[in-house]
XYZ file of C-alpha atoms in Angstrom:
674
model
C 0.000 0.000 0.000
C 1.295 3.481 -0.863
C 2.384 5.520 2.110
C 0.917 9.022 2.339
C 3.074 12.082 2.727
C 1.509 12.650 6.147
C 2.751 9.191 7.160
C 6.206 9.918 5.770
C 6.340 13.101 7.832
C 5.394 11.344 11.052
C 7.733 8.433 10.395
C 10.844 10.536 9.760
C 12.995 11.971 12.550
C 12.213 15.576 13.405
C 15.687 16.681 12.304
C 15.297 15.197 8.795
C 14.213 17.513 5.966
C 12.145 15.908 3.200
C 13.498 17.123 -0.160
C 12.204 16.344 -3.634
C 13.517 16.970 -7.142
C 11.610 18.538 -10.036
C 13.338 18.536 -13.440
C 11.687 20.173 -16.480
C 8.422 18.240 -16.775
C 8.429 18.364 -20.577
C 11.493 16.079 -20.581
C 9.900 13.363 -18.473
C 8.169 10.505 -20.222
C 7.053 6.970 -19.495
C 10.269 5.563 -20.911
C 12.710 7.502 -18.704
C 10.592 7.795 -15.542
C 12.026 4.766 -13.765
C 15.565 5.915 -14.631
C 14.711 9.315 -13.181
C 13.420 7.690 -9.981
C 16.667 5.708 -9.686
C 18.706 8.861 -10.318
C 16.837 10.775 -7.588
C 17.269 7.950 -5.109
C 21.003 7.900 -5.846
C 21.195 11.666 -5.349
C 19.540 11.412 -1.934
C 16.161 12.913 -2.788
C 13.111 11.762 -0.856
C 10.682 12.065 -3.754
C 10.502 13.162 -7.385
C 7.978 15.413 -9.105
C 6.648 14.074 -12.411
C 3.821 14.972 -14.781
C 0.888 12.594 -14.660
C 0.139 12.953 -18.352
C 2.192 13.122 -21.526
C 1.933 16.235 -23.735
C -0.231 14.225 -26.131
C -3.056 14.218 -23.590
C -3.790 17.733 -24.764
C -5.754 16.003 -27.495
C -8.787 16.026 -25.170
C -9.247 19.734 -25.873
C -10.329 18.664 -29.375
C -9.255 22.094 -30.543
C -9.770 21.411 -34.246
C -12.606 18.904 -34.065
C -16.162 19.366 -35.186
C -18.516 20.158 -32.243
C -20.373 16.942 -33.005
C -17.264 14.766 -33.273
C -18.201 11.224 -32.129
C -14.848 10.794 -30.382
C -15.311 14.045 -28.482
C -18.857 13.150 -27.500
C -17.652 9.763 -26.240
C -14.909 11.357 -24.150
C -17.265 13.975 -22.723
C -19.594 11.204 -21.642
C -16.758 9.634 -19.636
C -16.709 6.571 -21.833
C -13.109 6.883 -22.945
C -10.275 5.839 -20.646
C -6.678 7.032 -20.772
C -4.599 5.477 -23.518
C -1.017 4.472 -22.643
C 0.177 7.335 -24.840
C -1.754 9.790 -22.637
C 0.231 8.894 -19.526
C 3.665 9.317 -18.015
C 2.541 7.555 -14.842
C 1.160 4.327 -16.263
C 1.454 2.106 -13.199
C 1.498 2.381 -9.415
C 5.209 1.510 -9.327
C 6.982 3.896 -6.920
C 3.689 5.682 -6.212
C 4.969 6.332 -2.701
C 7.991 8.153 -4.169
C 6.310 10.265 -6.862
C 4.410 13.550 -6.607
C 2.278 14.074 -9.699
C 1.718 17.387 -11.470
C -1.416 18.388 -13.337
C -1.030 19.540 -16.961
C -0.577 23.316 -17.218
C -2.406 23.642 -20.560
C -5.739 23.239 -18.806
C -7.617 26.536 -18.484
C -10.863 26.317 -16.568
C -11.434 30.072 -16.999
C -10.807 30.249 -20.747
C -13.226 32.450 -22.711
C -13.598 29.456 -25.025
C -16.504 27.375 -23.738
C -15.102 24.112 -25.095
C -11.637 24.658 -23.576
C -13.242 25.553 -20.257
C -15.433 22.440 -20.188
C -12.758 20.052 -21.399
C -10.237 21.423 -18.897
C -12.691 20.632 -16.112
C -13.330 17.114 -17.371
C -9.583 16.521 -17.838
C -8.836 17.656 -14.285
C -11.388 15.216 -12.882
C -10.032 12.404 -15.042
C -6.508 13.133 -13.808
C -7.647 13.250 -10.176
C -9.389 9.902 -10.555
C -6.169 8.412 -11.955
C -4.133 9.907 -9.077
C -6.565 8.347 -6.605
C -6.319 5.001 -8.394
C -2.502 5.052 -8.266
C -2.486 6.076 -4.607
C -0.022 8.927 -5.096
C 1.023 10.640 -1.878
C 0.833 14.126 -3.370
C -0.245 16.083 -6.414
C 0.853 19.581 -7.440
C -1.512 21.982 -9.174
C -0.043 24.547 -11.589
C -0.355 28.299 -11.118
C -2.887 29.545 -13.707
C -1.855 32.364 -16.090
C -1.700 35.661 -14.182
C -4.063 37.366 -16.613
C -6.796 34.755 -16.170
C -9.466 34.861 -13.444
C -9.729 32.005 -10.964
C -13.463 31.838 -10.397
C -14.335 28.761 -12.433
C -11.038 27.084 -11.552
C -11.913 27.516 -7.884
C -15.320 25.945 -8.412
C -13.903 23.015 -10.378
C -11.082 22.406 -7.923
C -13.360 22.606 -4.877
C -15.625 19.949 -6.320
C -12.763 17.740 -7.495
C -10.859 17.658 -4.195
C -13.316 15.105 -2.838
C -11.972 12.640 -5.434
C -8.658 12.560 -3.533
C -9.426 11.431 0.024
C -5.867 10.274 0.771
C -3.734 12.511 -1.436
C -2.114 15.782 -0.378
C -2.845 18.608 -2.850
C -0.375 21.479 -3.298
C -1.181 24.619 -5.259
C 2.053 25.990 -6.679
C 2.325 29.741 -6.121
C 5.247 32.045 -6.994
C 6.170 34.347 -4.119
C 6.410 37.126 -6.730
C 4.048 37.217 -9.721
C 6.241 39.212 -12.106
C 3.377 40.002 -14.486
C 1.019 41.328 -11.812
C 3.754 43.079 -9.817
C 4.988 45.399 -12.567
C 3.226 48.523 -11.303
C 3.193 47.636 -7.608
C 5.257 49.543 -5.048
C 8.288 47.720 -3.701
C 6.763 47.450 -0.215
C 3.688 45.628 -1.554
C 5.387 43.361 -4.085
C 4.413 39.767 -3.530
C 0.879 40.507 -2.332
C -0.649 39.778 -5.748
C 0.419 36.134 -5.508
C -1.058 35.928 -2.032
C -4.259 37.598 -3.279
C -4.712 34.932 -5.970
C -4.093 32.129 -3.489
C -6.455 33.752 -0.995
C -9.186 33.983 -3.628
C -8.803 30.291 -4.447
C -8.614 29.252 -0.798
C -11.769 31.211 0.061
C -13.658 29.420 -2.704
C -12.379 26.013 -1.607
C -13.010 26.783 2.067
C -10.425 27.257 4.793
C -10.976 23.703 6.012
C -10.085 22.112 2.655
C -7.034 19.903 2.206
C -5.513 22.360 -0.274
C -1.993 23.461 0.676
C 0.573 25.818 -0.834
C 3.795 24.997 -2.652
C 5.485 28.400 -2.407
C 8.158 29.007 -5.022
C 10.905 31.390 -3.961
C 12.438 33.627 -6.593
C 15.693 35.575 -6.848
C 13.888 38.727 -5.697
C 11.954 38.224 -2.484
C 9.067 40.212 -0.997
C 9.495 42.182 2.214
C 9.203 40.454 5.580
C 5.815 42.130 6.075
C 4.493 40.502 2.897
C 6.112 37.130 3.589
C 4.533 37.236 7.030
C 1.132 36.652 5.396
C 2.340 33.237 4.211
C 3.152 32.126 7.758
C -0.590 32.099 8.477
C -1.267 29.939 5.418
C -0.925 26.159 4.935
C 2.472 26.336 3.220
C 3.346 22.666 2.870
C 6.196 22.950 0.361
C 8.996 25.414 -0.386
C 10.131 25.249 -4.021
C 13.733 26.366 -4.557
C 14.763 26.780 -8.220
C 18.431 25.979 -8.752
C 18.946 29.411 -10.274
C 18.215 31.179 -6.941
C 21.329 29.544 -5.497
C 24.675 31.309 -5.578
C 28.064 29.585 -5.894
C 30.564 30.013 -3.071
C 34.332 30.177 -3.495
C 34.552 26.378 -3.192
C 32.113 25.864 -6.036
C 29.174 24.724 -3.894
C 25.629 26.105 -4.188
C 24.531 28.389 -1.343
C 21.689 30.806 -0.731
C 22.003 34.525 -0.126
C 21.654 35.658 3.481
C 18.195 37.002 2.719
C 17.102 33.654 1.256
C 18.683 31.809 4.183
C 16.707 33.988 6.581
C 13.433 33.202 4.791
C 14.121 29.476 4.444
C 15.094 29.176 8.110
C 11.837 30.849 9.142
C 9.842 28.399 7.046
C 11.811 25.409 8.355
C 10.119 25.936 11.722
C 6.839 24.964 10.032
C 8.342 21.651 8.816
C 7.541 21.966 5.099
C 8.777 19.705 2.339
C 11.347 21.182 -0.035
C 11.568 20.791 -3.787
C 14.700 21.605 -5.776
C 13.503 22.574 -9.245
C 15.941 22.474 -12.152
C 15.799 24.094 -15.586
C 17.985 21.335 -17.061
C 17.314 17.631 -17.307
C 19.921 15.361 -15.702
C 21.945 12.767 -17.586
C 20.272 9.486 -16.717
C 22.452 7.146 -18.787
C 26.218 7.398 -18.367
C 29.200 5.480 -19.616
C 30.651 3.755 -16.546
C 34.082 5.135 -17.480
C 32.926 8.723 -18.070
C 33.979 11.663 -15.870
C 30.334 12.202 -14.930
C 29.959 8.749 -13.403
C 31.588 9.667 -10.076
C 29.614 12.898 -9.749
C 26.440 10.973 -10.577
C 26.892 8.888 -7.421
C 27.200 11.912 -5.107
C 24.220 13.356 -3.258
C 22.690 16.536 -4.665
C 24.695 19.538 -3.400
C 21.507 21.648 -3.425
C 19.668 19.125 -1.266
C 22.722 18.816 0.994
C 22.716 22.576 1.478
C 19.029 22.635 2.448
C 19.697 19.813 4.915
C 22.598 21.851 6.284
C 20.261 24.802 6.902
C 17.794 22.441 8.546
C 20.513 20.859 10.690
C 21.999 24.172 11.820
C 18.821 25.793 13.036
C 19.209 27.761 16.250
C 18.939 25.622 19.362
C 15.351 25.933 20.585
C 15.010 28.356 23.458
C 13.256 27.625 26.728
C 9.897 28.729 25.352
C 10.257 26.671 22.154
C 11.236 23.580 24.132
C 8.280 24.030 26.461
C 5.916 24.683 23.535
C 6.519 21.335 21.831
C 3.089 19.793 21.389
C 1.275 23.012 22.316
C 1.892 25.119 19.184
C -1.368 26.057 17.446
C -3.236 23.744 19.806
C -6.559 25.083 21.123
C -6.864 24.978 24.914
C -9.640 26.209 27.144
C -8.520 28.957 29.566
C -8.242 27.959 33.222
C -11.114 28.672 35.605
C -9.326 28.617 38.976
C -12.338 29.983 40.890
C -14.720 27.419 39.466
C -12.301 24.474 39.214
C -9.526 23.159 41.440
C -6.328 22.963 39.411
C -4.567 19.630 39.119
C -1.084 18.954 40.434
C 0.508 18.705 36.972
C -0.919 22.137 36.091
C 0.771 23.661 39.130
C 3.951 21.763 38.328
C 4.016 23.112 34.773
C 3.685 26.704 35.930
C 6.289 26.253 38.644
C 8.900 25.356 36.020
C 8.885 28.930 34.719
C 12.034 30.535 36.177
C 11.406 34.023 34.775
C 8.017 34.581 36.336
C 9.200 33.736 39.837
C 12.449 35.598 39.348
C 10.412 38.741 38.602
C 8.033 38.162 41.495
C 10.969 37.717 43.871
C 12.566 40.928 42.601
C 9.276 42.811 42.993
C 8.821 41.646 46.603
C 12.450 42.472 47.432
C 12.124 46.021 46.098
C 8.812 46.515 47.845
C 10.403 45.402 51.133
C 13.348 47.743 50.656
C 10.963 50.627 50.025
C 9.071 50.013 53.267
C 10.195 52.514 55.942
C 12.080 51.032 58.893
C 10.129 51.718 62.144
C 11.783 54.316 64.376
C 9.267 54.591 67.229
C 9.789 51.176 68.730
C 7.160 49.419 66.618
C 7.940 45.819 65.650
C 10.148 45.661 62.561
C 8.021 43.037 60.825
C 6.452 43.315 57.379
C 3.288 41.297 56.868
C 3.103 39.598 53.483
C -0.059 37.818 52.424
C 0.176 35.451 49.450
C -3.380 34.917 48.214
C -4.044 32.039 45.870
C -0.825 30.454 47.079
C -1.207 27.234 45.063
C 1.560 24.850 46.107
C 3.669 27.671 47.543
C 6.101 29.035 44.896
C 5.242 32.674 45.676
C 5.709 31.959 49.381
C 9.225 30.741 48.586
C 9.813 33.872 46.493
C 8.698 36.081 49.364
C 10.954 34.326 51.880
C 13.974 34.565 49.558
C 13.207 38.242 48.881
C 13.037 38.962 52.629
C 16.403 37.294 53.145
C 17.988 39.339 50.331
C 16.435 42.575 51.611
C 17.431 41.814 55.194
C 13.865 42.316 56.460
C 11.808 40.421 58.999
C 8.541 39.159 57.560
C 5.451 37.286 58.662
C 3.895 35.446 55.758
C 0.353 34.198 55.295
C -0.381 31.655 52.559
C -4.088 31.589 51.642
C -5.376 28.822 49.358
C -8.888 27.460 48.674
C -7.926 24.346 46.667
C -8.048 21.480 49.206
C -5.633 19.373 47.156
C -3.029 22.108 46.825
C -3.472 22.846 50.536
C -2.135 19.376 51.337
C 1.154 20.356 49.692
C 1.174 23.631 51.628
C 0.762 21.778 54.889
C 3.732 19.599 54.010
C 5.790 22.687 53.095
C 4.999 24.300 56.442
C 5.894 21.163 58.340
C 9.123 20.419 56.482
C 10.412 23.738 55.111
C 8.742 26.944 56.272
C 8.009 26.316 59.925
C 6.742 29.252 61.968
C 7.732 31.779 59.304
C 4.522 31.040 57.399
C 0.905 30.867 58.554
C -1.205 28.716 56.243
C -4.925 29.388 55.722
C -7.452 27.165 53.964
C -9.976 29.679 52.653
C -11.262 31.627 49.673
C -9.440 34.975 49.797
C -12.706 36.811 49.124
C -14.341 35.594 52.353
C -11.359 35.128 54.685
C -11.361 37.219 57.862
C -7.707 38.130 58.309
C -6.332 38.465 61.868
C -4.250 41.490 60.873
C -3.625 43.848 57.961
C -1.052 43.168 55.277
C 1.762 45.459 54.166
C 2.223 43.564 50.897
C -0.403 41.534 49.058
C 1.079 39.061 46.553
C -1.059 37.189 44.018
C -0.589 35.052 40.918
C -4.026 35.328 39.320
C -3.221 36.654 35.865
C -4.557 34.984 32.725
C -3.533 35.222 29.092
C -5.855 38.219 28.632
C -4.726 39.733 31.927
C -8.070 39.625 33.721
C -9.618 36.452 32.247
C -8.910 34.344 35.351
C -10.824 36.865 37.477
C -7.907 38.597 39.140
C -9.955 41.832 39.548
C -12.798 40.060 41.342
C -10.453 38.045 43.558
C -8.328 41.024 44.561
C -11.417 43.122 45.252
C -12.208 40.621 47.998
C -8.640 40.379 49.261
C -8.141 44.140 49.355
C -10.021 44.417 52.643
C -7.066 43.066 54.578
C -4.494 45.405 52.978
C -3.282 48.423 54.960
C -4.200 51.872 53.582
C -0.607 52.325 52.424
C -0.229 48.680 51.479
C 1.301 47.410 48.238
C -0.278 45.019 45.777
C 1.941 42.797 43.624
C 0.932 43.003 40.780
C 0.149 46.706 40.789
C -1.651 46.671 37.425
C -2.151 44.736 34.207
C -3.054 45.945 30.730
C -4.834 43.983 28.008
C -3.680 44.155 24.375
C -5.445 43.046 21.181
C -4.524 42.745 17.500
C -6.280 41.480 14.349
C -4.763 38.192 13.242
C -4.799 35.645 10.437
C -4.460 31.912 10.993
C -5.980 29.470 8.562
C -4.926 26.617 10.878
C -6.669 27.885 14.022
C -9.810 28.919 12.176
C -10.037 25.496 10.514
C -9.608 23.771 13.884
C -12.484 25.739 15.416
C -14.619 25.129 12.309
C -14.331 21.354 12.767
C -16.788 21.609 15.690
C -19.455 22.831 13.217
C -21.307 25.048 15.674
C -21.506 28.688 16.717
C -20.618 28.048 20.353
C -16.990 27.203 19.592
C -16.635 30.423 17.573
C -17.905 32.285 20.651
C -15.247 30.768 22.884
C -11.737 32.072 23.530
C -8.752 29.712 23.416
C -5.286 29.803 24.955
C -2.846 29.040 22.135
C 0.903 28.977 21.664
C 0.829 30.817 18.332
C 2.911 29.536 15.445
C 1.158 29.597 12.056
C -0.295 33.087 12.456
C 0.172 36.557 11.039
C -0.676 39.774 12.889
C -2.156 42.370 10.540
C -0.974 45.126 12.875
C 0.944 45.447 16.132
C -1.096 44.928 19.331
C -2.652 47.932 21.064
C -3.867 48.316 24.644
C -7.604 48.204 25.211
C -8.062 48.428 29.005
C -6.280 48.172 32.358
C -6.884 47.143 35.987
C -5.018 48.649 38.971
C -4.564 47.302 42.501
C -5.350 48.207 45.136
C -8.529 49.697 43.651
C -8.967 52.625 46.003
C -11.571 54.269 43.749
C -14.279 51.599 43.830
C -13.347 49.478 46.856
C -13.183 51.163 50.283
C -10.047 50.570 52.319
C -12.071 51.037 55.527
C -12.843 47.627 57.100
C -16.073 48.990 58.519
C -17.569 49.613 55.116
C -17.031 46.052 53.863
C -20.379 44.797 55.160
C -21.999 47.157 52.661
C -19.552 46.489 49.827
C -20.109 42.739 49.955
C -23.740 43.329 48.976
C -22.844 45.403 45.916
C -22.499 44.306 42.302
C -19.418 43.767 40.174
C -20.076 46.480 37.585
C -16.964 48.463 38.466
C -15.026 45.630 36.794
C -16.855 46.047 33.489
C -14.592 47.245 30.686
C -15.011 48.098 27.011
C -12.866 49.444 24.230
C -12.895 50.183 20.515
C -9.451 50.135 18.928
C -8.589 51.019 15.326
C -5.687 49.556 13.365
C -4.349 50.234 9.882
C -3.406 47.210 7.795
C -0.600 48.260 5.448
C -1.093 45.163 3.273
C -4.176 43.160 2.423
C -4.972 40.120 4.527
C -7.590 37.900 6.107
C -8.876 38.254 9.657
C -9.565 34.891 11.290
C -9.874 36.336 14.770
C -8.260 38.480 17.440
C -5.020 37.837 19.310
C -4.944 38.843 22.971
C -1.967 39.541 25.258
C -1.178 41.297 28.531
C 1.514 43.335 30.246
C 1.711 43.561 34.023
C 3.598 45.911 36.304
C 4.405 43.878 39.404
C 6.081 46.724 41.245
C 7.465 49.957 39.796
C 9.725 48.918 36.889
C 9.482 45.156 37.504
C 7.253 43.720 34.756
C 5.835 40.566 33.215
C 4.689 40.593 29.600
C 3.495 38.292 26.821
C 2.946 41.227 24.450
C 5.260 40.436 21.476
C 6.962 43.850 21.606
C 7.788 43.610 25.326
C 7.735 39.843 25.957
C 9.608 38.766 29.071
C 12.492 36.699 27.645
C 12.235 33.008 28.479
C 8.848 33.206 30.224
C 6.362 30.502 29.239
C 3.657 30.497 31.919
C 1.148 32.202 29.642
C 0.331 31.639 25.997
C -1.612 34.290 24.057
C -5.390 34.053 23.760
C -7.379 33.648 20.538
C -10.880 35.018 19.933
C -12.170 33.523 16.651
C -14.615 34.943 14.112
C -16.941 32.560 12.277
C -16.641 34.146 8.836
C -13.139 35.436 8.022
C -12.960 39.043 6.820
C -10.907 40.175 3.841
C -8.982 43.366 4.598
C -7.800 45.495 1.642
C -4.433 47.228 1.871
C -4.423 50.515 3.812
C -7.864 49.887 5.275
C -8.814 50.319 8.928
C -9.686 47.400 11.177
C -11.786 48.157 14.242
C -11.881 45.758 17.191
C -14.726 46.251 19.665
C -14.420 44.402 22.966
C -16.488 44.217 26.122
C -15.782 42.622 29.507
C -19.198 42.128 31.130
C -20.557 40.603 34.330
C -23.604 39.577 36.264
C -23.979 38.041 39.717
C -22.619 34.644 38.679
C -20.170 35.057 35.827
C -17.892 37.248 33.740
C -17.745 37.035 29.961
C -16.345 38.746 26.866
C -18.150 39.956 23.782
C -16.355 41.019 20.622
C -16.888 42.356 17.133
C -14.566 42.993 14.174
C -15.205 45.481 11.366
C -13.289 46.902 8.447
C -13.650 50.330 6.863
C -11.998 52.356 4.139
C -11.484 56.088 3.969
C -14.168 57.728 1.863
C -16.244 54.538 1.767
C -17.013 53.725 5.375
C -17.604 50.256 6.778
C -17.174 47.507 4.175
C -17.226 44.355 6.371
C -18.286 43.505 9.870
C -19.025 40.511 12.045
C -21.943 40.168 14.426
C -21.260 40.651 18.116
C -20.019 37.317 19.421
C -20.997 35.647 22.716
C -23.863 38.005 23.544
C -24.788 37.669 27.207
C -22.105 35.022 27.672
C -24.380 32.501 25.932
C -21.499 30.290 24.755
C -18.594 30.929 27.129
C -18.055 32.612 30.472
C -15.898 32.514 33.605
C -17.730 31.426 36.753
C -17.498 33.576 39.871
C -18.239 30.594 42.132
């Protein structure tokens, strides 16, 4: 049985690049195909690209035949099979090693009705033959730049169902030289993406259609290439003529091409080395070419070298293995008790606790030393203590600052509290008082100088830090310090065909009205994130610091924690919006920060992944248009939820696209207050 390219990918070691060879297709025929396969195997290629049909198959256009030709009528009726002369791939031999290509003379959008119809019928006949052979992959040619894609998109969308087990790659040049002639340098390359995007939208974002992106000597800007990182780029095609020759005579890529290829390597694509010359397949065993013939391809070796010499994955990349572009539900620590392995995962983050320790140390140093005989003890309350990492941070900070502290560790999770009891018995001793209680209802025996919490979520406030700290604020002194002091939420319009397709597999509205924590990989931001709202602690404006007023406050609502914002972005290049990316920045104390915002990300920190808010119907955004993100954080007596809307407008035109408001009233997703 033929092995699929997905199986090949999973069977190969992670460090192995899969590289194919594509000679000029016009030189490949049924007679030399097996010799070509043997040549490619000798040269170390993992697969070879070959036309499915011989040039003679063009006969099915019946360009000079009478409209009532009996032969044409028979073929149209599907009653005429391939002849051997029609085919290059005549048998299933080496079907697990060959990627087929569809004939490029087919034109489903031709103004000629007969050419249009016969191109459609030929494509379906070729797809049926590919399915019969069990080919692992098939490559679709890039239609002429001057032709529309509408009918081609319809035909292709319908025909893809013929290939249930075959990977389909649409070959796209990164620069369409014909369409780019009058385009500014900054936008060059977008026309190719536009044509792919048009075809993909017709086929549907959840189709099996992938991209074989062909790199050229001139490359688009990083901003344009960034659009491709959100697309299903399965193959990078490298023509031999984009390679340079180094002083030792070996092919190499320019630094710019190396940079681009290395970025794509992270997405684990296949590579194809395309050649403008056909190799010598038959050699005299005594010829000078015989020795060279037995060597591996220097172009393939170079690509493997780039793959092998990738930067060593950083802490975040190592941690993210298995999580990248994987949809996860945000934690609900008030509603659910976290499991031990969840705590353990978070506790492995050295940066977060390093910053917390620094913040507590600086806060301790800033506390005035008593001069009137009062006890020189600073009271630190760690609320939501989990298994105790912030307690350890506080004790280490006190030792560094040379201050005496009395620490309270407050935790409501009965399972985590078992660990805390063990820590007190075996490590902390009398330095720490442990309390099994919800911080919002605990009656503290004394006031705290410093309140330390670890309640932040990927969106800043989505794990109910504001609500929790409102309740804990009652046992903070009037001049007390909260760590964190504030946190700001950031949003940005984003494209990700992968994430949108994953949400679409659920086939309901509820999953499009749910936010997901995701370690982003195959995404593209259409603009840099902007802040949308902020929370500060202690909240002296809405929550009284006077203990006597708390009996009244506890009967009040949560509306002071409602937030809303409408943020406008300009997209310099065209793109698709598949949702909204969310991030946060937090000031722990003065200049000590934590951030997952890309521009200010805390190096090496992995405790939080960004958050993804999907939209059901992706929006097309023209170049230089404005994207408006409307967000609401809303609440009632039992829950908190988010609502969101995305719209696009153009100067002088007004709004051109918009989504409905998602998750109205928290109907699909919310965060429980109890």
